[in-house]
CSV table of C-alpha atoms and ligand atoms in Angstrom, one decimal:
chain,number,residue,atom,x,y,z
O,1,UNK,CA,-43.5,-5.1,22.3
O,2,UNK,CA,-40.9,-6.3,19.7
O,3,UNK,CA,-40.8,-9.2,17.4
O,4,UNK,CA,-37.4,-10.0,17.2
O,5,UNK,CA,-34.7,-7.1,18.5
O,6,UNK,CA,-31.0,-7.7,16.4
O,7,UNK,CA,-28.1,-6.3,18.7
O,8,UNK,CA,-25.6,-5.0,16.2
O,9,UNK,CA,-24.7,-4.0,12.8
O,10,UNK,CA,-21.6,-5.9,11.5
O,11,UNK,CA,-22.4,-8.3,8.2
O,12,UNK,CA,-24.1,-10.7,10.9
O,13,UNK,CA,-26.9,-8.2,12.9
O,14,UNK,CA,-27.3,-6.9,9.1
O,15,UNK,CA,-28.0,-9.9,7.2
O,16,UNK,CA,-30.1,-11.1,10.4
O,17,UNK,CA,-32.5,-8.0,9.9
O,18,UNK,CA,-32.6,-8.6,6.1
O,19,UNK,CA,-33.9,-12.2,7.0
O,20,UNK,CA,-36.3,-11.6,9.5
O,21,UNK,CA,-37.7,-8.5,7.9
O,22,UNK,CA,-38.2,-10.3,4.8
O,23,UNK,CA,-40.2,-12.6,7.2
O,24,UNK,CA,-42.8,-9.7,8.4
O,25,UNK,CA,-41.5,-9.4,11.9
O,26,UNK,CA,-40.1,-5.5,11.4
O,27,UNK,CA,-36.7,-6.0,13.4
O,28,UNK,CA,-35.4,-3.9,15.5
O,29,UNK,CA,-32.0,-2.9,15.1
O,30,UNK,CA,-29.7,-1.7,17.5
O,31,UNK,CA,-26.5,-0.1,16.1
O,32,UNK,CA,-24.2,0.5,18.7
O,33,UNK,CA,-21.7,3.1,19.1
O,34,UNK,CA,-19.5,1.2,16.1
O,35,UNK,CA,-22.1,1.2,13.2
O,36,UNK,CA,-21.0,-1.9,10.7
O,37,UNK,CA,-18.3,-2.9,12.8
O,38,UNK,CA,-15.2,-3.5,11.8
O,39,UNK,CA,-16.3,-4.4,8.7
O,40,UNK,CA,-17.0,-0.8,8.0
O,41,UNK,CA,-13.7,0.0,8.8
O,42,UNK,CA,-12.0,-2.3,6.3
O,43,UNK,CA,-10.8,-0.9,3.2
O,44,UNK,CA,-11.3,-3.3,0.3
O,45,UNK,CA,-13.0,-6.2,1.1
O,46,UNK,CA,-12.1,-8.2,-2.0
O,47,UNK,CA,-13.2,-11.7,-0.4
O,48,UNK,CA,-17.2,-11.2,-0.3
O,49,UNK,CA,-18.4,-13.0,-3.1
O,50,UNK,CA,-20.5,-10.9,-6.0
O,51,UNK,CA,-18.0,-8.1,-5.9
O,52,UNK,CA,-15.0,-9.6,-8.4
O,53,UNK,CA,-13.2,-5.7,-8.2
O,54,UNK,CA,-13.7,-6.0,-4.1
O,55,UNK,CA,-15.6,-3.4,-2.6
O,56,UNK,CA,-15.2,-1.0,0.5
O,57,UNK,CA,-16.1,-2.3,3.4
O,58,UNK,CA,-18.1,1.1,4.3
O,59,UNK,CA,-20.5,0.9,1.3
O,60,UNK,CA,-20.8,-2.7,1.6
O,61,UNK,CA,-22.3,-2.2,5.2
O,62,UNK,CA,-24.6,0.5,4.0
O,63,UNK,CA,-25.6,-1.6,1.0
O,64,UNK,CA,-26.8,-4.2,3.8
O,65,UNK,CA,-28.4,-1.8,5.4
O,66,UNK,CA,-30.5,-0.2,3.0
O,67,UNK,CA,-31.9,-3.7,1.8
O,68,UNK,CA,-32.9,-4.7,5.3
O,69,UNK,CA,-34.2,-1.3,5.4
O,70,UNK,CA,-35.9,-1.7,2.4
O,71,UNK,CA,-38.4,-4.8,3.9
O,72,UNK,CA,-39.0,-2.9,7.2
O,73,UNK,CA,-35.9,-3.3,9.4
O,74,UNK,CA,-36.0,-0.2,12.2
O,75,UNK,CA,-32.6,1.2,13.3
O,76,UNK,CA,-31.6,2.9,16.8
O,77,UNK,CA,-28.7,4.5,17.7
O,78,UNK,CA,-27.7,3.3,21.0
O,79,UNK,CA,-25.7,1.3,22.8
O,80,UNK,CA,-27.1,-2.1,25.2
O,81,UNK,CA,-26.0,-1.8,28.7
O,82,UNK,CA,-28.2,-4.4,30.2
O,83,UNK,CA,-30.4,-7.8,29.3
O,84,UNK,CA,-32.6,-9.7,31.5
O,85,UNK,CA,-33.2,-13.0,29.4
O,86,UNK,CA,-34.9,-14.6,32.4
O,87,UNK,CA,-37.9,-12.5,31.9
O,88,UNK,CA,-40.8,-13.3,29.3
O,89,UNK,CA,-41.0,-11.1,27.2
O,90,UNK,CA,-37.1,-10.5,27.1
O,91,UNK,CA,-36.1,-7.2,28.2
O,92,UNK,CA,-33.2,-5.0,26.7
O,93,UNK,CA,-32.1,-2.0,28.7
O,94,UNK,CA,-30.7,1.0,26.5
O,95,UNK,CA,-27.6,3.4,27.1
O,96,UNK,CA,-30.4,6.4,27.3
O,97,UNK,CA,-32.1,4.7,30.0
O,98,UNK,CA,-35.3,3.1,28.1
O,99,UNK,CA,-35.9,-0.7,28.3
O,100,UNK,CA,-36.9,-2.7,25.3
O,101,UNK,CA,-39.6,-5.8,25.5
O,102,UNK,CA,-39.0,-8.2,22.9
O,103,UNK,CA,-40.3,-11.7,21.9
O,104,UNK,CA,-36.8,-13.1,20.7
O,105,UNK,CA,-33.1,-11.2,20.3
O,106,UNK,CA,-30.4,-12.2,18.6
O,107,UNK,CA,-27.0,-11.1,19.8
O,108,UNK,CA,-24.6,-10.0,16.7
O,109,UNK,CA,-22.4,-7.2,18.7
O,110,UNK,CA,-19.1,-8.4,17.4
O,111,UNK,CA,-15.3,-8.0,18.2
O,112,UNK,CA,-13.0,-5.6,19.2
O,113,UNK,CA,-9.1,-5.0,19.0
O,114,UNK,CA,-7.0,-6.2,21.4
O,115,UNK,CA,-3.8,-4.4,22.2
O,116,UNK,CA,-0.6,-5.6,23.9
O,117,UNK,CA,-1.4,-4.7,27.6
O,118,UNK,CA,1.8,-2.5,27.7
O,119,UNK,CA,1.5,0.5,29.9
O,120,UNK,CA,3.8,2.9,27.5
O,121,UNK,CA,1.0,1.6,24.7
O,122,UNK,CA,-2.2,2.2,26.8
O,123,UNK,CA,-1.0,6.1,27.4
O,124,UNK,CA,0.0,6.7,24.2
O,125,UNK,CA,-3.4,5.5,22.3
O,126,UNK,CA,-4.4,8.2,20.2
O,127,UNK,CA,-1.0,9.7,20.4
O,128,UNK,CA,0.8,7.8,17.6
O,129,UNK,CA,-0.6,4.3,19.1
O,130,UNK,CA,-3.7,2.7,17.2
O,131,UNK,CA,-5.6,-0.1,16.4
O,132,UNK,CA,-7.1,1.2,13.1
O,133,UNK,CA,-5.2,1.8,9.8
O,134,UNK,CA,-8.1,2.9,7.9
O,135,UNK,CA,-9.3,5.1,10.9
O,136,UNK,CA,-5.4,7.2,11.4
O,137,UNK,CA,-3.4,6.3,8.9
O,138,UNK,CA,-3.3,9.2,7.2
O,139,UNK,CA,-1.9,10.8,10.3
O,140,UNK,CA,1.3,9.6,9.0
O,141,UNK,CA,1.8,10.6,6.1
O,142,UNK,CA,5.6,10.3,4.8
O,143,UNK,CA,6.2,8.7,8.2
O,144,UNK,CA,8.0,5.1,9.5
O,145,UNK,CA,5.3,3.3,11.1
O,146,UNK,CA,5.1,-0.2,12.9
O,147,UNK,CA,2.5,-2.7,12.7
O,148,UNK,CA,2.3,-5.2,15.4
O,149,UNK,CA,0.9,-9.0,13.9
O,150,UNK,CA,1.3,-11.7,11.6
O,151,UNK,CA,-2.4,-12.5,10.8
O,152,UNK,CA,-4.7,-11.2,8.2
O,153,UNK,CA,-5.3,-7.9,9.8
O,154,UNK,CA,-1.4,-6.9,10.2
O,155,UNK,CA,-1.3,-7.8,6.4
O,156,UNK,CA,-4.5,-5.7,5.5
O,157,UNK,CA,-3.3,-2.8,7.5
O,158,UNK,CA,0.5,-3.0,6.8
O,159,UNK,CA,-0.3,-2.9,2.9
O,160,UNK,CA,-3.0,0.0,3.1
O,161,UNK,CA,0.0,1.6,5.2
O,162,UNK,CA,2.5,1.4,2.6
O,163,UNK,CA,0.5,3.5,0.0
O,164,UNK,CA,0.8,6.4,2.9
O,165,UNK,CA,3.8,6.2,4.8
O,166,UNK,CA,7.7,6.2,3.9
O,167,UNK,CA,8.3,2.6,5.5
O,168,UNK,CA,6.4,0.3,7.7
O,169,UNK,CA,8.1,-2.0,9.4
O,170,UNK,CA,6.3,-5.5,10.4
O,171,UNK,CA,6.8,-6.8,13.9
O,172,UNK,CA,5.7,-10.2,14.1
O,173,UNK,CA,6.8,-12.7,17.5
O,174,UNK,CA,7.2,-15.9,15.3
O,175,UNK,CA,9.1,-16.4,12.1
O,176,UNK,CA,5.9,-17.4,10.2
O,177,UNK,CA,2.6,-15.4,9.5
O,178,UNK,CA,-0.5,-16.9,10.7
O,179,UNK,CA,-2.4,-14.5,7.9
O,180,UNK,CA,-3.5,-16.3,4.6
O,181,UNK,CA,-0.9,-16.8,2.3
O,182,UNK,CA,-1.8,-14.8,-0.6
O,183,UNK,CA,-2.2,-11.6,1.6
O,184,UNK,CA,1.7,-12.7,3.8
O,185,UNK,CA,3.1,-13.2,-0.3
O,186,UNK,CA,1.9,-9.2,-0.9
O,187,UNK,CA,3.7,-7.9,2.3
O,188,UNK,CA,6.6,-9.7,1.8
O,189,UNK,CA,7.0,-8.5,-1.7
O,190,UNK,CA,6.4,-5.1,-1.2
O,191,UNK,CA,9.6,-3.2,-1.5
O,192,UNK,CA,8.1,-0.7,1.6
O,193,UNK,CA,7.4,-3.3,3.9
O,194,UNK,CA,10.2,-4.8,6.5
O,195,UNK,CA,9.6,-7.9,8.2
O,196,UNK,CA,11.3,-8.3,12.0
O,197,UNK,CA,10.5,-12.0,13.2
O,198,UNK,CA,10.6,-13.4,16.2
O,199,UNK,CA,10.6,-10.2,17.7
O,200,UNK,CA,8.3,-8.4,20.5
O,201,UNK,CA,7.6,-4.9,21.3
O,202,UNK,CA,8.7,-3.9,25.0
O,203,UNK,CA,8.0,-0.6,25.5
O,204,UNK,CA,6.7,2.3,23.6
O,205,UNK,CA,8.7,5.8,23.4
O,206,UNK,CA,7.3,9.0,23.3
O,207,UNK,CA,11.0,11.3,23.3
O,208,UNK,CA,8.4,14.0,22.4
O,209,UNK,CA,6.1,13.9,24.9
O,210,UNK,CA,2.5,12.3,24.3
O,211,UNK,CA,3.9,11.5,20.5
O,212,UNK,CA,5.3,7.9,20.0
O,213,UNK,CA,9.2,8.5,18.9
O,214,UNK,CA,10.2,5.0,18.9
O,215,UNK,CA,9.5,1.9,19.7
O,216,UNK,CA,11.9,-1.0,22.5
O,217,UNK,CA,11.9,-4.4,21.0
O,218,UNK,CA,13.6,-7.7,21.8
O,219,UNK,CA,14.4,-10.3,19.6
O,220,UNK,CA,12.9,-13.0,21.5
O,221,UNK,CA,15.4,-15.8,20.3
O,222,UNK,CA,18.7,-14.3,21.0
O,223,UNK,CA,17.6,-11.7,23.6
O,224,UNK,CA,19.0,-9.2,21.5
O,225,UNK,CA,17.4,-5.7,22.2
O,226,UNK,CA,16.9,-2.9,19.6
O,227,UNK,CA,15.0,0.4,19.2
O,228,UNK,CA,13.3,1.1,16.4
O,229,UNK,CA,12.3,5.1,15.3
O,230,UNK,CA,8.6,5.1,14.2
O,231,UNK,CA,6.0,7.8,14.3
O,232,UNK,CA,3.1,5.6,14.4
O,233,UNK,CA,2.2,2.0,15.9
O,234,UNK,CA,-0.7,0.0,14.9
O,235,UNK,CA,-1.4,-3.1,16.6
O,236,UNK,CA,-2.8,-5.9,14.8
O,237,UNK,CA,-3.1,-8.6,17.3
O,238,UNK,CA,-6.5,-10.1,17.5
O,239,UNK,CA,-10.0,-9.5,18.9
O,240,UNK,CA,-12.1,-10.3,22.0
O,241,UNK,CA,-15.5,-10.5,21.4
O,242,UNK,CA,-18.2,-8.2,22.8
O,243,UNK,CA,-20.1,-10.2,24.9
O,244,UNK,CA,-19.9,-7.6,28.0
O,245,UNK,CA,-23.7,-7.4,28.9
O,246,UNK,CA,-24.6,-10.3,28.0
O,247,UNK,CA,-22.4,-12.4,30.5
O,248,UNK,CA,-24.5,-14.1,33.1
O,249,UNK,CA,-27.2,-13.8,31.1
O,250,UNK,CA,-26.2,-16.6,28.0
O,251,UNK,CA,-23.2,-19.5,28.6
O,252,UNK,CA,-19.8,-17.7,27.1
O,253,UNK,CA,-16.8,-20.2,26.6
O,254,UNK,CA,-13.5,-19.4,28.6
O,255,UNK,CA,-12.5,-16.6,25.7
O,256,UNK,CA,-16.1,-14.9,26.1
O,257,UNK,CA,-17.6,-16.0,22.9
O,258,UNK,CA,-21.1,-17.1,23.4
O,259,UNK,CA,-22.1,-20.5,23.4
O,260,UNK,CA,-24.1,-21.0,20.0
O,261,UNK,CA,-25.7,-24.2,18.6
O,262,UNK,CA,-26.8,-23.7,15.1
O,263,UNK,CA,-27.1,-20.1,16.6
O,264,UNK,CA,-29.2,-21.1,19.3
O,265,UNK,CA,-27.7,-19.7,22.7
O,266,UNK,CA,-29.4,-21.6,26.0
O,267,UNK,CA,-31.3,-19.1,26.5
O,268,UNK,CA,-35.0,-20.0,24.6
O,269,UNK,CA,-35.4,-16.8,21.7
O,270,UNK,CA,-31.9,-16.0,21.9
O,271,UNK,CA,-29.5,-16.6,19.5
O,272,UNK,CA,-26.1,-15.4,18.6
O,273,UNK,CA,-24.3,-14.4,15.1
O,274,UNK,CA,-21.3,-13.3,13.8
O,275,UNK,CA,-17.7,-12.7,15.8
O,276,UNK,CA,-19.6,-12.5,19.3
O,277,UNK,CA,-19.7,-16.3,18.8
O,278,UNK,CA,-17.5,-17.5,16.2
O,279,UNK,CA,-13.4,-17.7,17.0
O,280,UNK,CA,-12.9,-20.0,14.1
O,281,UNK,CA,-13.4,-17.9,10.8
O,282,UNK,CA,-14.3,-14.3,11.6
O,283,UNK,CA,-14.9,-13.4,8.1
O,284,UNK,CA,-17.5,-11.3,6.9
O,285,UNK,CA,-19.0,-13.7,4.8
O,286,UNK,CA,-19.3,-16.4,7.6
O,287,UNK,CA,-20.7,-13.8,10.0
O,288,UNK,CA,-23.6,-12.9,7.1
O,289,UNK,CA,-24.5,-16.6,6.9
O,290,UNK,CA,-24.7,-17.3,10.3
O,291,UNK,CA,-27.1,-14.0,10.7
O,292,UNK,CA,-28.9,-15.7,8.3
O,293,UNK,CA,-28.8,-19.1,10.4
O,294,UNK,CA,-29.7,-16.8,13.3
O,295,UNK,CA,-32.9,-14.7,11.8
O,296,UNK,CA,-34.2,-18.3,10.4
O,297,UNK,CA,-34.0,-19.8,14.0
O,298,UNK,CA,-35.7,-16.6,15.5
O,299,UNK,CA,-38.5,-17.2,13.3
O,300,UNK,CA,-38.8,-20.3,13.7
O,301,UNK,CA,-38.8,-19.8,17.5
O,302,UNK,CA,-41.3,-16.8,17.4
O,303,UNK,CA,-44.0,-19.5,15.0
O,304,UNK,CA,-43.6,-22.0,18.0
O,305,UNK,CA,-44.1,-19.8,20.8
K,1,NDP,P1,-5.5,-13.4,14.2
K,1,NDP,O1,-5.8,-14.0,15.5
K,1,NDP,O2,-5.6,-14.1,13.0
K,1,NDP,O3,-3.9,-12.9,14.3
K,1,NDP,C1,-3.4,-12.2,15.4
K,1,NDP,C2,-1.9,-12.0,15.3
K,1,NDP,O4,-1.4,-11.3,16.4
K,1,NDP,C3,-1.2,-13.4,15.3
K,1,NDP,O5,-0.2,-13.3,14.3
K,1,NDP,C4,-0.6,-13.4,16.7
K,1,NDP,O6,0.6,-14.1,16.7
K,1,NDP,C5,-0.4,-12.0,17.0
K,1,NDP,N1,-0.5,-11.7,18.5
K,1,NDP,C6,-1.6,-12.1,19.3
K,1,NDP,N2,-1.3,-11.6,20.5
K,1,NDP,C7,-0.1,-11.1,20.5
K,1,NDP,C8,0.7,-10.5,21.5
K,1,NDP,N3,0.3,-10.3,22.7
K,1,NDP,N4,1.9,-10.0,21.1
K,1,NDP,C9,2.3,-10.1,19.8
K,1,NDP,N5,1.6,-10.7,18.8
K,1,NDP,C10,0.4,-11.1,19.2
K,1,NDP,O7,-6.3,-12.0,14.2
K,1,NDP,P2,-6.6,-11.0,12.9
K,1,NDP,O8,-7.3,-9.9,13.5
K,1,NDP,O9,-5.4,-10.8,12.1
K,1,NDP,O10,-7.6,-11.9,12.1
K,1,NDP,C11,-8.8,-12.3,12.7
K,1,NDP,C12,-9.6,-13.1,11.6
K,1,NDP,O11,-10.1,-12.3,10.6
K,1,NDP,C13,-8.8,-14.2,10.9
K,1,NDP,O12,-9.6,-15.3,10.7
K,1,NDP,C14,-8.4,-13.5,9.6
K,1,NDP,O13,-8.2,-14.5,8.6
K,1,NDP,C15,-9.6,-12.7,9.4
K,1,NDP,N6,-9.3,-11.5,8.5
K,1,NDP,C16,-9.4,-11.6,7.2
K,1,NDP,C17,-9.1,-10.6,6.3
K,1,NDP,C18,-9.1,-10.8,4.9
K,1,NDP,O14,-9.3,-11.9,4.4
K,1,NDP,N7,-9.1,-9.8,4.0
K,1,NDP,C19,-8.6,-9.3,6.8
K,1,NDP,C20,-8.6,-9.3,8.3
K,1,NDP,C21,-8.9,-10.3,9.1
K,1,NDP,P3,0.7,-15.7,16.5
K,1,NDP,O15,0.6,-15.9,15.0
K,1,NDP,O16,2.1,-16.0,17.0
K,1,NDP,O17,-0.4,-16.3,17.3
């Protein structure tokens, strides 16, 4: 049976199996299918304090890793389909079929992209349409791209995008970003980045078929409708957390974060860290300290019980 078993790998699961196996109890770690999250997806991550030249977000997960590693932490590739949490010990059932017994878990599985829910956008991801700039931008090299947003992550990816492509054009539905305003300064003053407020995406094209052409967009004060030729389309619109198999099982709030206090869920042994719970910050730092809150309340539970 296991200690303590840490679902996920982002900043939060990472720092959580630092903690507890600095504590003795040899964590187990279970990656997921998105090892380091979206973290490890990030380009520079220039806001993580003890790194005043930034660092990519990549080594900075592996550098977690290793020192969790280093005290004892256990890693598995695979994914969690199923939890009972009524059970003693807890039980946590794995993609390949086995179920884990464990004495406490803490949930740190994170966020995913959200995309606009447009038909013409679902077919076409993969095909020009993406939620990744790190992942595909390279794809378009030389080429007009769009990025859907006006928070930190259209920023991030629109300025990593204009190293690559010949023009990105920002299509944000307000006429102010909701992205800190250091990061909304460097988009605005970059001489390859256009800015269309107050403006929605309608429909996206693919002329050539299965390969975005262009994109429909409405100016949504004066109704005006335009197209727009891009190549590529990344939408930068926010996250839903990944709280899938865990809902029934701990209290989720009307968005699907789970219900943390001091990152205690109601469940007894279970607590939560990181974006899964959190739709205030979402910063990488904030998810690391509250994996730290998370591993410290684990332990505490495990000395109790
Ligand atoms: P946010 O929720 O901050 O922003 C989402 C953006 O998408 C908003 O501008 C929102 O518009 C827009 N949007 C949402 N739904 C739609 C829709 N259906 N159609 C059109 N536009 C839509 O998410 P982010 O992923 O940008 O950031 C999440 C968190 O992570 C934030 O706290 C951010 O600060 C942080 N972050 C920090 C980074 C850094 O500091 N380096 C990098 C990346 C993220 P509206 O503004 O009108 O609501």
């Amino acid at each position: 049976m296991e200690n303590v078993t840490i679902i996920g790998t982002g900043p939060a699961g990472l720092t959580a199996a630092l903690y507890t196996a600095r504590a003795g109890l040899r964590p187990l770690v279970i990656e997921g299918m998105q090892p380091g999250g979206q973290l490890a997806a990030t380009t520079t991550v220039e806001n993580y304090p003890g790194f005043p030249k930034g660092i990519g977000g990549a080594e900075l997960v592996l550098k977690m890793r290793e020192q969790a590693e280093r005290f004892g932490a256990r890693h598995e590739m695979e994914e969690v389909t199923e939890v009972d949490f009524g059970a003693r010990p807890l039980k946590v059932k794995l993609s390949g079929g086995r179920a884990i017994e464990t004495r406490a878990a803490i949930i740190a599985t994170g966020a995913s992209a959200n995309y606009l829910g447009l038909p013409s956008e679902r077919k076409l991801i993969g095909c020009g349409v993406s939620a990744c700039a790190t992942c595909d931008g390279a794809f378009y090299r030389d080429l007009p791209v769009a990025v859907i947003g006006g928070g930190d992550t259209a920023m991030e990816e629109s300025l990593f995008l204009a190293n690559l492509v010949s023009k990105v054009t920002v299509i944000h539905r307000r006429n102010e970003f909701r992205a800190s305003k250091i990061m909304g300064e460097r988009v605005k003053s970059n001489p390859k980045i256009e800015i269309r407020w107050d403006t929605v995406v309608e429909e996206v094209l693919d002329v050539k078929k299965n390969e975005v052409t262009c994109i429909r967009l409405r100016n949504v004060k004066t109704g005006q409708a335009s197209e727009l030729a891009v190549s590529g389309v990344f939408v930068a619109v926010g996250h839903t957390p990944n709280s899938g198999p865990f809902k029934g099982h701990v209290a989720l709030d009307e968005k699907g974060f789970i219900v943390t206090d001091h990152t205690r869920t109601d469940v007894e042994g279970v607590c939560a860290a990181g974006d899964v719970q959190d739709p205030r910050y979402k910063q990488a730092v904030t998810a690391a300290g509250s994996g730290c809150m998370a591993a410290l309340e684990a332990e505490r539970y495990l000395n109790t019980h």
